[in-house]
Amino acid sequence: MITSLKYKVPEVRRPAIPVMGRAPAGAVPALLEGLGDPNDQPAIIDALGRIGGGAEAAVPRLVELLPKASPGVQVKIYGAFAQIGAGAKAALPSITQASKSSNADVRSAAIGAFARVEQDEGTRLPVLIAALGDADAKVRQSAAEAIERMGERAQDAVPALIAMLKNDGDREIALDALREVRVRSVPQLLEMLAIDQPEVRLFACERLGRMGREAREAEPALRALGGSDTDYVRREARRALGRITGRR
């Protein structure tokens, strides 16, 4: 199959490229040779990404392609960096620069790559939090998904995620992230109870209930929600109160 990549006839060469993504790292040199043909680049970049960490040797060449690459090819390159992971650390300067691109698709792909390549969580999290405020929904989603993977280590992202709850288009992805982060701050959960959205209030009630007596500060707000028009919010508010007060 590697030999097929050396054929000059596209009809012979191109069908072999996707298969190379399932090949071992030894296929990387042959794939890199084919990057000179712009028509082959997208498929080769995809194949390198599928090889994953074994394609670390391809990172410098992929970085070289970025300045002249179309936005679509740039997106593929950053996607490959994400799949290569920590092995693509040499690309971090390019990834960081692309996270500020005027093209939203490129920004989104760069944020996704940054989240996978940057191994220092103290460096990673502030960049992801800033991306939660991006003007484009794709970028916000990319950042929220990365924060979701960080779980409880991403507590500093909670204020920005709460702000996203107020946007209909962002609410679901923000809640998904908050579930994994596992909010432990009563004031932050009270802020969520004040958002007039049943699914947000349900989540906050559930978290407060699990905190038990540590959440006594939330009793007045939960009592008020005991009269909610939404049946499942009303039930969960009463259940949380029972756990907090010990009167189940």
PDB file of N, CA and C in Angstrom, residues 176-240:
ATOM      1  N   ASP A 176     -23.897  20.521  29.964  1.00  0.00           N
ATOM      2  CA  ASP A 176     -23.091  19.299  29.846  1.00  0.00           C
ATOM      3  C   ASP A 176     -21.741  19.490  30.536  1.00  0.00           C
ATOM      4  N   ALA A 177     -21.129  20.654  30.305  1.00  0.00           N
ATOM      5  CA  ALA A 177     -19.831  20.934  30.930  1.00  0.00           C
ATOM      6  C   ALA A 177     -19.966  21.066  32.441  1.00  0.00           C
ATOM      7  N   LEU A 178     -21.003  21.760  32.890  1.00  0.00           N
ATOM      8  CA  LEU A 178     -21.202  21.968  34.331  1.00  0.00           C
ATOM      9  C   LEU A 178     -21.452  20.648  35.064  1.00  0.00           C
ATOM     10  N   ARG A 179     -22.094  19.716  34.402  1.00  0.00           N
ATOM     11  CA  ARG A 179     -22.335  18.406  35.031  1.00  0.00           C
ATOM     12  C   ARG A 179     -21.015  17.702  35.337  1.00  0.00           C
ATOM     13  N   GLU A 180     -20.056  17.830  34.426  1.00  0.00           N
ATOM     14  CA  GLU A 180     -18.767  17.179  34.632  1.00  0.00           C
ATOM     15  C   GLU A 180     -17.877  17.963  35.597  1.00  0.00           C
ATOM     16  N   VAL A 181     -17.997  19.284  35.558  1.00  0.00           N
ATOM     17  CA  VAL A 181     -17.198  20.115  36.466  1.00  0.00           C
ATOM     18  C   VAL A 181     -17.654  19.935  37.913  1.00  0.00           C
ATOM     19  N   ARG A 182     -18.962  19.640  38.091  1.00  0.00           N
ATOM     20  CA  ARG A 182     -19.542  19.395  39.414  1.00  0.00           C
ATOM     21  C   ARG A 182     -19.389  20.623  40.322  1.00  0.00           C
ATOM     22  N   VAL A 183     -20.203  21.591  40.051  1.00  0.00           N
ATOM     23  CA  VAL A 183     -20.183  22.854  40.794  1.00  0.00           C
ATOM     24  C   VAL A 183     -20.370  22.588  42.289  1.00  0.00           C
ATOM     25  N   ARG A 184     -19.515  23.207  43.109  1.00  0.00           N
ATOM     26  CA  ARG A 184     -19.581  23.000  44.554  1.00  0.00           C
ATOM     27  C   ARG A 184     -19.843  24.294  45.320  1.00  0.00           C
ATOM     28  N   SER A 185     -20.026  25.399  44.602  1.00  0.00           N
ATOM     29  CA  SER A 185     -20.221  26.699  45.248  1.00  0.00           C
ATOM     30  C   SER A 185     -21.712  26.999  45.380  1.00  0.00           C
ATOM     31  N   VAL A 186     -22.187  27.190  46.610  1.00  0.00           N
ATOM     32  CA  VAL A 186     -23.596  27.511  46.825  1.00  0.00           C
ATOM     33  C   VAL A 186     -23.974  28.829  46.149  1.00  0.00           C
ATOM     34  N   PRO A 187     -23.181  29.897  46.282  1.00  0.00           N
ATOM     35  CA  PRO A 187     -23.543  31.142  45.576  1.00  0.00           C
ATOM     36  C   PRO A 187     -23.687  30.953  44.064  1.00  0.00           C
ATOM     37  N   GLN A 188     -22.822  30.154  43.472  1.00  0.00           N
ATOM     38  CA  GLN A 188     -22.929  29.910  42.027  1.00  0.00           C
ATOM     39  C   GLN A 188     -24.194  29.122  41.699  1.00  0.00           C
ATOM     40  N   LEU A 189     -24.541  28.172  42.526  1.00  0.00           N
ATOM     41  CA  LEU A 189     -25.770  27.406  42.303  1.00  0.00           C
ATOM     42  C   LEU A 189     -27.007  28.267  42.522  1.00  0.00           C
ATOM     43  N   LEU A 190     -26.935  29.192  43.460  1.00  0.00           N
ATOM     44  CA  LEU A 190     -28.046  30.129  43.657  1.00  0.00           C
ATOM     45  C   LEU A 190     -28.209  31.029  42.437  1.00  0.00           C
ATOM     46  N   GLU A 191     -27.088  31.409  41.850  1.00  0.00           N
ATOM     47  CA  GLU A 191     -27.144  32.214  40.619  1.00  0.00           C
ATOM     48  C   GLU A 191     -27.858  31.433  39.516  1.00  0.00           C
ATOM     49  N   MET A 192     -27.629  30.141  39.476  1.00  0.00           N
ATOM     50  CA  MET A 192     -28.287  29.305  38.484  1.00  0.00           C
ATOM     51  C   MET A 192     -29.776  29.148  38.780  1.00  0.00           C
ATOM     52  N   LEU A 193     -30.134  29.074  40.053  1.00  0.00           N
ATOM     53  CA  LEU A 193     -31.557  28.989  40.410  1.00  0.00           C
ATOM     54  C   LEU A 193     -32.318  30.232  39.953  1.00  0.00           C
ATOM     55  N   ALA A 194     -31.616  31.349  39.863  1.00  0.00           N
ATOM     56  CA  ALA A 194     -32.263  32.606  39.476  1.00  0.00           C
ATOM     57  C   ALA A 194     -32.506  32.701  37.973  1.00  0.00           C
ATOM     58  N   ILE A 195     -31.934  31.776  37.206  1.00  0.00           N
ATOM     59  CA  ILE A 195     -32.153  31.764  35.750  1.00  0.00           C
ATOM     60  C   ILE A 195     -33.474  31.055  35.474  1.00  0.00           C
ATOM     61  N   ASP A 196     -34.374  31.751  34.832  1.00  0.00           N
ATOM     62  CA  ASP A 196     -35.735  31.231  34.646  1.00  0.00           C
ATOM     63  C   ASP A 196     -35.801  30.216  33.508  1.00  0.00           C
ATOM     64  N   GLN A 197     -35.096  29.103  33.694  1.00  0.00           N
ATOM     65  CA  GLN A 197     -35.104  28.008  32.728  1.00  0.00           C
ATOM     66  C   GLN A 197     -35.206  26.701  33.515  1.00  0.00           C
ATOM     67  N   PRO A 198     -36.241  25.896  33.277  1.00  0.00           N
ATOM     68  CA  PRO A 198     -36.461  24.696  34.091  1.00  0.00           C
ATOM     69  C   PRO A 198     -35.261  23.756  34.171  1.00  0.00           C
ATOM     70  N   GLU A 199     -34.589  23.522  33.029  1.00  0.00           N
ATOM     71  CA  GLU A 199     -33.490  22.563  33.056  1.00  0.00           C
ATOM     72  C   GLU A 199     -32.308  23.064  33.889  1.00  0.00           C
ATOM     73  N   VAL A 200     -32.129  24.406  33.893  1.00  0.00           N
ATOM     74  CA  VAL A 200     -31.046  24.985  34.695  1.00  0.00           C
ATOM     75  C   VAL A 200     -31.395  24.872  36.178  1.00  0.00           C
ATOM     76  N   ARG A 201     -32.630  25.196  36.515  1.00  0.00           N
ATOM     77  CA  ARG A 201     -33.061  25.110  37.908  1.00  0.00           C
ATOM     78  C   ARG A 201     -33.035  23.674  38.411  1.00  0.00           C
ATOM     79  N   LEU A 202     -33.411  22.735  37.549  1.00  0.00           N
ATOM     80  CA  LEU A 202     -33.375  21.327  37.931  1.00  0.00           C
ATOM     81  C   LEU A 202     -31.947  20.907  38.282  1.00  0.00           C
ATOM     82  N   PHE A 203     -31.010  21.289  37.435  1.00  0.00           N
ATOM     83  CA  PHE A 203     -29.603  20.949  37.689  1.00  0.00           C
ATOM     84  C   PHE A 203     -29.132  21.536  39.016  1.00  0.00           C
ATOM     85  N   ALA A 204     -29.442  22.811  39.253  1.00  0.00           N
ATOM     86  CA  ALA A 204     -29.001  23.469  40.487  1.00  0.00           C
ATOM     87  C   ALA A 204     -29.624  22.814  41.711  1.00  0.00           C
ATOM     88  N   CYS A 205     -30.896  22.454  41.620  1.00  0.00           N
ATOM     89  CA  CYS A 205     -31.565  21.768  42.740  1.00  0.00           C
ATOM     90  C   CYS A 205     -30.885  20.430  43.045  1.00  0.00           C
ATOM     91  N   GLU A 206     -30.580  19.692  42.002  1.00  0.00           N
ATOM     92  CA  GLU A 206     -29.931  18.389  42.188  1.00  0.00           C
ATOM     93  C   GLU A 206     -28.586  18.547  42.883  1.00  0.00           C
ATOM     94  N   ARG A 207     -27.797  19.539  42.443  1.00  0.00           N
ATOM     95  CA  ARG A 207     -26.478  19.747  43.043  1.00  0.00           C
ATOM     96  C   ARG A 207     -26.601  20.197  44.500  1.00  0.00           C
ATOM     97  N   LEU A 208     -27.530  21.087  44.762  1.00  0.00           N
ATOM     98  CA  LEU A 208     -27.710  21.569  46.140  1.00  0.00           C
ATOM     99  C   LEU A 208     -28.159  20.422  47.046  1.00  0.00           C
ATOM    100  N   GLY A 209     -29.038  19.585  46.544  1.00  0.00           N
ATOM    101  CA  GLY A 209     -29.492  18.448  47.332  1.00  0.00           C
ATOM    102  C   GLY A 209     -28.348  17.521  47.701  1.00  0.00           C
ATOM    103  N   ARG A 210     -27.426  17.314  46.774  1.00  0.00           N
ATOM    104  CA  ARG A 210     -26.288  16.432  47.047  1.00  0.00           C
ATOM    105  C   ARG A 210     -25.333  17.033  48.072  1.00  0.00           C
ATOM    106  N   MET A 211     -25.339  18.353  48.188  1.00  0.00           N
ATOM    107  CA  MET A 211     -24.456  19.004  49.156  1.00  0.00           C
ATOM    108  C   MET A 211     -24.990  18.897  50.585  1.00  0.00           C
ATOM    109  N   GLY A 212     -26.278  18.595  50.724  1.00  0.00           N
ATOM    110  CA  GLY A 212     -26.855  18.429  52.055  1.00  0.00           C
ATOM    111  C   GLY A 212     -26.785  19.699  52.879  1.00  0.00           C
ATOM    112  N   ARG A 213     -26.432  19.544  54.147  1.00  0.00           N
ATOM    113  CA  ARG A 213     -26.465  20.682  55.072  1.00  0.00           C
ATOM    114  C   ARG A 213     -25.476  21.788  54.730  1.00  0.00           C
ATOM    115  N   GLU A 214     -24.501  21.479  53.891  1.00  0.00           N
ATOM    116  CA  GLU A 214     -23.566  22.528  53.449  1.00  0.00           C
ATOM    117  C   GLU A 214     -24.287  23.594  52.624  1.00  0.00           C
ATOM    118  N   ALA A 215     -25.478  23.277  52.125  1.00  0.00           N
ATOM    119  CA  ALA A 215     -26.214  24.199  51.254  1.00  0.00           C
ATOM    120  C   ALA A 215     -27.359  24.899  51.980  1.00  0.00           C
ATOM    121  N   ARG A 216     -27.259  25.048  53.305  1.00  0.00           N
ATOM    122  CA  ARG A 216     -28.355  25.679  54.068  1.00  0.00           C
ATOM    123  C   ARG A 216     -28.688  27.082  53.579  1.00  0.00           C
ATOM    124  N   GLU A 217     -27.688  27.763  53.036  1.00  0.00           N
ATOM    125  CA  GLU A 217     -27.886  29.115  52.508  1.00  0.00           C
ATOM    126  C   GLU A 217     -28.937  29.145  51.393  1.00  0.00           C
ATOM    127  N   ALA A 218     -29.156  28.010  50.755  1.00  0.00           N
ATOM    128  CA  ALA A 218     -30.074  27.945  49.612  1.00  0.00           C
ATOM    129  C   ALA A 218     -31.523  27.685  50.008  1.00  0.00           C
ATOM    130  N   GLU A 219     -31.788  27.483  51.294  1.00  0.00           N
ATOM    131  CA  GLU A 219     -33.148  27.124  51.723  1.00  0.00           C
ATOM    132  C   GLU A 219     -34.222  28.095  51.239  1.00  0.00           C
ATOM    133  N   PRO A 220     -34.056  29.415  51.406  1.00  0.00           N
ATOM    134  CA  PRO A 220     -35.127  30.337  50.960  1.00  0.00           C
ATOM    135  C   PRO A 220     -35.431  30.208  49.470  1.00  0.00           C
ATOM    136  N   ALA A 221     -34.384  30.121  48.654  1.00  0.00           N
ATOM    137  CA  ALA A 221     -34.589  30.024  47.204  1.00  0.00           C
ATOM    138  C   ALA A 221     -35.266  28.707  46.838  1.00  0.00           C
ATOM    139  N   LEU A 222     -34.898  27.642  47.517  1.00  0.00           N
ATOM    140  CA  LEU A 222     -35.522  26.344  47.233  1.00  0.00           C
ATOM    141  C   LEU A 222     -36.984  26.330  47.675  1.00  0.00           C
ATOM    142  N   ARG A 223     -37.278  26.972  48.805  1.00  0.00           N
ATOM    143  CA  ARG A 223     -38.672  27.045  49.268  1.00  0.00           C
ATOM    144  C   ARG A 223     -39.524  27.800  48.246  1.00  0.00           C
ATOM    145  N   ALA A 224     -38.947  28.857  47.670  1.00  0.00           N
ATOM    146  CA  ALA A 224     -39.679  29.621  46.658  1.00  0.00           C
ATOM    147  C   ALA A 224     -39.970  28.760  45.435  1.00  0.00           C
ATOM    148  N   LEU A 225     -39.005  27.920  45.064  1.00  0.00           N
ATOM    149  CA  LEU A 225     -39.202  27.053  43.898  1.00  0.00           C
ATOM    150  C   LEU A 225     -40.154  25.906  44.201  1.00  0.00           C
ATOM    151  N   GLY A 226     -40.459  25.686  45.451  1.00  0.00           N
ATOM    152  CA  GLY A 226     -41.440  24.663  45.807  1.00  0.00           C
ATOM    153  C   GLY A 226     -42.813  24.989  45.256  1.00  0.00           C
ATOM    154  N   GLY A 227     -42.995  26.223  44.827  1.00  0.00           N
ATOM    155  CA  GLY A 227     -44.258  26.623  44.210  1.00  0.00           C
ATOM    156  C   GLY A 227     -44.130  26.812  42.713  1.00  0.00           C
ATOM    157  N   SER A 228     -43.065  26.260  42.114  1.00  0.00           N
ATOM    158  CA  SER A 228     -42.818  26.409  40.676  1.00  0.00           C
ATOM    159  C   SER A 228     -43.948  25.807  39.847  1.00  0.00           C
ATOM    160  N   ASP A 229     -44.194  26.421  38.685  1.00  0.00           N
ATOM    161  CA  ASP A 229     -45.200  25.898  37.756  1.00  0.00           C
ATOM    162  C   ASP A 229     -44.723  24.622  37.063  1.00  0.00           C
ATOM    163  N   THR A 230     -43.421  24.372  37.106  1.00  0.00           N
ATOM    164  CA  THR A 230     -42.860  23.189  36.435  1.00  0.00           C
ATOM    165  C   THR A 230     -42.780  22.050  37.439  1.00  0.00           C
ATOM    166  N   ASP A 231     -43.499  20.984  37.152  1.00  0.00           N
ATOM    167  CA  ASP A 231     -43.648  19.891  38.105  1.00  0.00           C
ATOM    168  C   ASP A 231     -42.316  19.307  38.560  1.00  0.00           C
ATOM    169  N   TYR A 232     -41.412  19.002  37.599  1.00  0.00           N
ATOM    170  CA  TYR A 232     -40.174  18.332  37.997  1.00  0.00           C
ATOM    171  C   TYR A 232     -39.237  19.262  38.745  1.00  0.00           C
ATOM    172  N   VAL A 233     -39.313  20.580  38.483  1.00  0.00           N
ATOM    173  CA  VAL A 233     -38.520  21.537  39.263  1.00  0.00           C
ATOM    174  C   VAL A 233     -39.062  21.604  40.686  1.00  0.00           C
ATOM    175  N   ARG A 234     -40.373  21.648  40.799  1.00  0.00           N
ATOM    176  CA  ARG A 234     -41.014  21.703  42.118  1.00  0.00           C
ATOM    177  C   ARG A 234     -40.626  20.480  42.961  1.00  0.00           C
ATOM    178  N   ARG A 235     -40.682  19.305  42.352  1.00  0.00           N
ATOM    179  CA  ARG A 235     -40.346  18.079  43.081  1.00  0.00           C
ATOM    180  C   ARG A 235     -38.883  18.067  43.519  1.00  0.00           C
ATOM    181  N   GLU A 236     -38.007  18.478  42.601  1.00  0.00           N
ATOM    182  CA  GLU A 236     -36.575  18.436  42.923  1.00  0.00           C
ATOM    183  C   GLU A 236     -36.208  19.480  43.969  1.00  0.00           C
ATOM    184  N   ALA A 237     -36.873  20.656  43.930  1.00  0.00           N
ATOM    185  CA  ALA A 237     -36.619  21.674  44.953  1.00  0.00           C
ATOM    186  C   ALA A 237     -37.018  21.160  46.331  1.00  0.00           C
ATOM    187  N   ARG A 238     -38.154  20.482  46.408  1.00  0.00           N
ATOM    188  CA  ARG A 238     -38.604  19.936  47.689  1.00  0.00           C
ATOM    189  C   ARG A 238     -37.690  18.806  48.153  1.00  0.00           C
ATOM    190  N   ARG A 239     -37.230  18.002  47.202  1.00  0.00           N
ATOM    191  CA  ARG A 239     -36.322  16.904  47.559  1.00  0.00           C
ATOM    192  C   ARG A 239     -35.004  17.477  48.093  1.00  0.00           C
ATOM    193  N   ALA A 240     -34.490  18.523  47.436  1.00  0.00           N
ATOM    194  CA  ALA A 240     -33.256  19.150  47.891  1.00  0.00           C
ATOM    195  C   ALA A 240     -33.431  19.735  49.288  1.00  0.00           C
TER     196      ALA A 240
END
